[in-house]
Structures are given as C-alpha cells and as structure tokens.
Coordinates of C-alpha atoms in Angstrom, one line a residue:
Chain B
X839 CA 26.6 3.5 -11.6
X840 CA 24.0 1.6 -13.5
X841 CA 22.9 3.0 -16.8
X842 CA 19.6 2.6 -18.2
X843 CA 19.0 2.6 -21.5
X844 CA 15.0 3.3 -23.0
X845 CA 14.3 2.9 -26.3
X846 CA 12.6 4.5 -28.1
X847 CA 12.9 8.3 -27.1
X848 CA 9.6 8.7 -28.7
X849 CA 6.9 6.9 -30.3
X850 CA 3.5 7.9 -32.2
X851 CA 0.7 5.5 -32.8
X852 CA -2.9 5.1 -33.3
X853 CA -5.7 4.6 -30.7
X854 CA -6.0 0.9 -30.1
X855 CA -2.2 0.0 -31.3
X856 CA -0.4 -2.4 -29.1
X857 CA 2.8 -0.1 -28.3
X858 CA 6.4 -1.8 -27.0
X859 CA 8.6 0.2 -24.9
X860 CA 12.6 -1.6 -24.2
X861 CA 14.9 -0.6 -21.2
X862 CA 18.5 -1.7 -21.2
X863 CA 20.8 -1.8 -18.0
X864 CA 24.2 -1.9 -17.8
X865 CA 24.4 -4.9 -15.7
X866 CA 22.3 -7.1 -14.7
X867 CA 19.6 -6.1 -12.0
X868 CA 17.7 -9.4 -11.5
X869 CA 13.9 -7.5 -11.6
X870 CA 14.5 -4.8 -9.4
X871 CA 13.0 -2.4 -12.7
X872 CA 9.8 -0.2 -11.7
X873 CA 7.8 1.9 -14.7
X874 CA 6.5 5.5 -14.3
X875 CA 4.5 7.1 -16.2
X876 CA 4.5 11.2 -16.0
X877 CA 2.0 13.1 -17.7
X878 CA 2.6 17.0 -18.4
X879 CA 2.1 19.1 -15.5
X880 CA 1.4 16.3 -13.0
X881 CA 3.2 14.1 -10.9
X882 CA 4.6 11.0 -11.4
X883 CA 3.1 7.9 -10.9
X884 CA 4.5 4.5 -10.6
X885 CA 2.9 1.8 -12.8
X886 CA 4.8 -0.9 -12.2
X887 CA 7.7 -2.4 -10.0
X888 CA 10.0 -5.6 -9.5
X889 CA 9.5 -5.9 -13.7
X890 CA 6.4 -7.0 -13.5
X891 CA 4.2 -6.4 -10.8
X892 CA 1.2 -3.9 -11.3
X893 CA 0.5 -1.5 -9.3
X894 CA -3.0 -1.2 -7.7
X895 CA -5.2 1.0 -10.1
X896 CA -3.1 1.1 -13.1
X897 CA -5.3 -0.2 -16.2
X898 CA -4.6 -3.8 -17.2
X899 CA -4.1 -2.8 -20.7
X900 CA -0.1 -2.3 -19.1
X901 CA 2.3 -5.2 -18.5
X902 CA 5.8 -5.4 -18.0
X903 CA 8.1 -8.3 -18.3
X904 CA 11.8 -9.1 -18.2
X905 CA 15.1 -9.8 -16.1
X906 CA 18.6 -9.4 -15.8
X907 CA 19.3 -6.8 -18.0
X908 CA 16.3 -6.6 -20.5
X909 CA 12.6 -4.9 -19.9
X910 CA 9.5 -3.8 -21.8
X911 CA 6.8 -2.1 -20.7
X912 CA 4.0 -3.2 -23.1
X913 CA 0.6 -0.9 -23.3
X914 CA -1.9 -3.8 -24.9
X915 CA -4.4 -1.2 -26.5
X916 CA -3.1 2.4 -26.3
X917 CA -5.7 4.9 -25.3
X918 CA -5.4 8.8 -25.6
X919 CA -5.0 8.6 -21.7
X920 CA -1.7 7.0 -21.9
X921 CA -0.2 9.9 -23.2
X922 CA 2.9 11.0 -21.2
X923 CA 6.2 10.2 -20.8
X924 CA 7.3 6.6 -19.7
X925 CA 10.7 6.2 -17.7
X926 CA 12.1 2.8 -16.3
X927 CA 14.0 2.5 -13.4
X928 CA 16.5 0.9 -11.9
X929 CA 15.9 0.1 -7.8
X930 CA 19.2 -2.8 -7.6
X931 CA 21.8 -0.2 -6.5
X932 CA 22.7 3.2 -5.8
X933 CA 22.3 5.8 -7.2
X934 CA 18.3 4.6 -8.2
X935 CA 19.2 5.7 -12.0
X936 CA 16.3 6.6 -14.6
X937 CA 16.1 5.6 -18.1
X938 CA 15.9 8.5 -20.2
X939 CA 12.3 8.4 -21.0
X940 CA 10.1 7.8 -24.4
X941 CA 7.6 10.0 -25.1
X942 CA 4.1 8.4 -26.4
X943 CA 2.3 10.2 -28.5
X944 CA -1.0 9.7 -30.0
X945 CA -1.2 9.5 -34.4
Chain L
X634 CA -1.3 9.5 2.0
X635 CA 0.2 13.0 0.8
X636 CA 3.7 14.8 0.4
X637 CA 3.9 18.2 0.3
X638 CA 7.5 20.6 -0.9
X639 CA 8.0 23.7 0.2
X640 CA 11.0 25.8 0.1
X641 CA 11.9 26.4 -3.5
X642 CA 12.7 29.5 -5.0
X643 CA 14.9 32.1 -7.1
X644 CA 18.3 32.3 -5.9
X645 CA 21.7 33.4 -6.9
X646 CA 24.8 31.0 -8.1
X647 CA 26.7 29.9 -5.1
X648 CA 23.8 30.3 -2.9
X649 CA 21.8 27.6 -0.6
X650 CA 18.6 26.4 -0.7
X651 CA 17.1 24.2 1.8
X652 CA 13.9 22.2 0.8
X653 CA 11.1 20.8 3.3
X654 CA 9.1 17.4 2.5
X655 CA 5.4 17.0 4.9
X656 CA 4.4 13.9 5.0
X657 CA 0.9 12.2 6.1
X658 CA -1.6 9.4 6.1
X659 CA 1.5 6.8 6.7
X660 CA 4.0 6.1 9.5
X661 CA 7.1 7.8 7.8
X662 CA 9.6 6.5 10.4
X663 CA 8.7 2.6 8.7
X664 CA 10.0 4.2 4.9
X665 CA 12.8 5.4 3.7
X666 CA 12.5 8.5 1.3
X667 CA 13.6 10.4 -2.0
X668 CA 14.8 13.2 -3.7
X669 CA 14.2 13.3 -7.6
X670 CA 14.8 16.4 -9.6
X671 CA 13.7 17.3 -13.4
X672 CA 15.3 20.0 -15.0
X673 CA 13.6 22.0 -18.0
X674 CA 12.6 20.2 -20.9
X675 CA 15.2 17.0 -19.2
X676 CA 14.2 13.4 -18.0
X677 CA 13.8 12.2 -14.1
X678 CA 16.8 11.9 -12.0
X679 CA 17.0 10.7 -9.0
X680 CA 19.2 12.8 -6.4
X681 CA 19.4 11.4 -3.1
X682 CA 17.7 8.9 -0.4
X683 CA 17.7 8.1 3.2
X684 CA 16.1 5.1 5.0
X685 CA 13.6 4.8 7.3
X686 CA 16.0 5.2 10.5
X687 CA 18.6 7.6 8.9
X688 CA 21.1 5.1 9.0
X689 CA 21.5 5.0 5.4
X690 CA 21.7 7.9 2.7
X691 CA 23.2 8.5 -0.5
X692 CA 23.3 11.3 -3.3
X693 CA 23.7 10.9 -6.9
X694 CA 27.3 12.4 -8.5
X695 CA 26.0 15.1 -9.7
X696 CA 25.0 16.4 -6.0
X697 CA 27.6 14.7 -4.0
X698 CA 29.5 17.2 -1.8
X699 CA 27.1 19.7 -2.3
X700 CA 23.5 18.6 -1.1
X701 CA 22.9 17.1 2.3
X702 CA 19.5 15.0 3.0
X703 CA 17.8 14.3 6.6
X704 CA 14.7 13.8 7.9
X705 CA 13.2 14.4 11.5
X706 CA 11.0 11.1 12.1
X707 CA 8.6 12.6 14.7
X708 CA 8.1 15.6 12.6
X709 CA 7.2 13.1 9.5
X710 CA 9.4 15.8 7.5
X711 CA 12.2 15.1 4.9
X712 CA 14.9 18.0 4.2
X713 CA 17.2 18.7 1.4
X714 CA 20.1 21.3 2.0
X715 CA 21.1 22.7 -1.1
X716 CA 24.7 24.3 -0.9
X717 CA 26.8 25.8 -3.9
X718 CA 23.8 26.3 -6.0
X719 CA 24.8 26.5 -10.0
X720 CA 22.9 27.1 -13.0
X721 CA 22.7 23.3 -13.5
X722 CA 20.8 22.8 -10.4
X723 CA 17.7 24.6 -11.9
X724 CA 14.6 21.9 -11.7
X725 CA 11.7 20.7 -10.1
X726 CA 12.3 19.3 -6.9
X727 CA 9.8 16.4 -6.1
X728 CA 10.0 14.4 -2.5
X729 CA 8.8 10.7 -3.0
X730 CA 8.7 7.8 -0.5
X731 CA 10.2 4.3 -0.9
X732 CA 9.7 1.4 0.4
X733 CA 9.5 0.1 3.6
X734 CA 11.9 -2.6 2.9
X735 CA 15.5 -3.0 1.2
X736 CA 14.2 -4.8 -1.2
X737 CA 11.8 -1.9 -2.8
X738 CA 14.0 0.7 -0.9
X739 CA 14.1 2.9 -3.8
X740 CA 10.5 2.0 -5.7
X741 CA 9.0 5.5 -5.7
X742 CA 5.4 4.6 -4.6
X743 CA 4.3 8.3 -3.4
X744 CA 5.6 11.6 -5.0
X745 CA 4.8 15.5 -4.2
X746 CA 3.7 18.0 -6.2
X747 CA 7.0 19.3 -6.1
X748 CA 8.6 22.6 -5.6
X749 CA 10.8 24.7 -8.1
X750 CA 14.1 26.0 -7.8
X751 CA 15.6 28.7 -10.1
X752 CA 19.4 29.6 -9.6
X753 CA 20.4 32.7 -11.7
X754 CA 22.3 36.0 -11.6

C-alpha cells in the first residue's frame, strides 16, 4: 500500500498568514494527489485533485503543487473559514490511502 | 447531485450491518463509487470502491474478508455489507462517488452525509 505522510498534524496562525501544508508518499504517484478539506460536523469536500487542479468554487486563496512523491497544499491568506481539517490523498493505486490530516487552527 | 446513507446503527460484536447509498442528479451507472469511514476522534480512511460497471472493486486491509460492496445500477444505489462487526469498526460511514474515468477513479468529488455505526456489547 501507499503511505501518505502530512505534515504538520496541526498548525495555528493568524488571519491573513500564508499557511504551508506538505504530504509525503511512499512512492512515487506522478500527480494523482487530491486535497479535502473537512470542517467539524460537515462533510467532506474536495478542494483540489491531480496536485493541482482546483476545484470549481473553492476560493483562489488555495493552490496546490507538486509530483512524484512531494505536495503542498498552500492557503495564500488564511481566513477564519478555512478552519478544518485538511487531508491529502492518494488516487495512483489501491487502496485510495489518506494522509493523516493537519488540523488548522486560527491564533 | 445528492448521496444519501442509511442503514447505520447500534449493534453487537460479531454482528452485520448492511449500509444503503441513494444517489441522484447524475447517471450513477457512468461512476464508479466509495466507501470512506472515520472513526472517533481518528482521520479519513478509505474502505472500499467499485466501478461504474461492477467489474472492479476492492476493500482496504483492514475490511478485507469481512465487508462486501455492490451496487444495483438501475436502482442508482451503492451497498456495503458489514459482516463480523468488532469494536474497531465503530465510525461514520460516508458514501462518495468517483470519477467517471480510471484516471480520477478514486477522486472523491461527491460525499454523503453519512451514517453512523456503533458496535458494542
């Protein structure tokens, strides 16, 4: 299986902070990394897929970039909305493994 | 485009479970579809997928052996047979569709609201 790796678990910064998020797999995976982004009590929601590709809706203030084996999800200008918990995922093989999520909270 | 779970509940160890996905506003029979489970206070993990025509499925370790996933195309309904129930199997269970191709087969585009299952004595 692949095995993603997120760091870090958890991060706390100020409204307007430019916040970095890394995700680590095992083996390479090309692009095939999608972004979620689940806030308490509500469903997840996919931000962005193939590493880089945004989703339609999802505020511009979020990119993500990388390949083979190395990914960040980078929120430009963090608002209070962001909070949630981000996971990174792997869609290149089977089983579609999760990262284990970082926690964004607002300082 | 909405999924809706149904099915989850309180049960005893060693007990099944079987889970029911309704899905509308998309032609389900062009997607394939997900199971994705997340236990108390624990991350996302994904737990099993089958393509658009049922030809393809797979389960994650944990679940292999014990959990069987099948849909019914001109129902537009997803299923997920829970046998053997333990302790560890205690999370939210959300359906979620994938993508129409085998390129994005497992990007998770639509999600439920999800449905709960408890196993205890």
């Amino acid at each position: 299986d692949i095995q993603m790796t997120q760091s870090p678990s958890s991060l706390s910064a100020s409204v307007g902070d430019r916040v970095a998020i890394t995700c680590r797999a095992s083996q390479t995976i090309i692009t095939s990394l999608n972004w979620y982004q689940h806030k308490a009590g509500k469903v997840p929601k996919l931000l962005i897929s193939g590493a880089s590709r945004l989703q339609s809706g999802v505020p511009s203030r979020f990119s993500g970039g990388g390949s083979e084996t190395d990914f960040t999800l980078t929120i430009s200008s963090l608002q209070p909305d962001d909070i949630a918990t981000y996971y990174c995922q792997q869609s290149y093989g089977l089983p579609a493994t999760f990262g284990q999520g970082t926690k964004v909270e607002i300082k | 485009v909405h999924l809706v779970e149904s099915g989850g509940g309180l049960v005893q160890p060693g007990t099944s479970l079987r889970l029911s996905c309704a899905a509308s506003g998309f032609t389900f029979d062009e997607y394939a579809m997900h199971w994705v489970r997340q236990a108390p206070g624990k991350g996302l993990e994904w737990v099993s997928g089958l393509s658009w025509n049922g030809d393809y499925l797979d389960y994650a370790d944990s679940v292999k052996g014990r959990f069987t996933i099948s849909r019914d195309n001109p129902k537009n309904s997803l299923y997920l047979q829970l046998n053997s129930l333990g302790p560890e199997d205690t999370a939210f269970y959300y359906c979620a569709r994938g993508g129409p191709t085998i390129t994005d087969y497992s990007t998770l585009d639509v999600w439920g609201q999800g449905t709960t299952v408890t196993v205890s004595s």
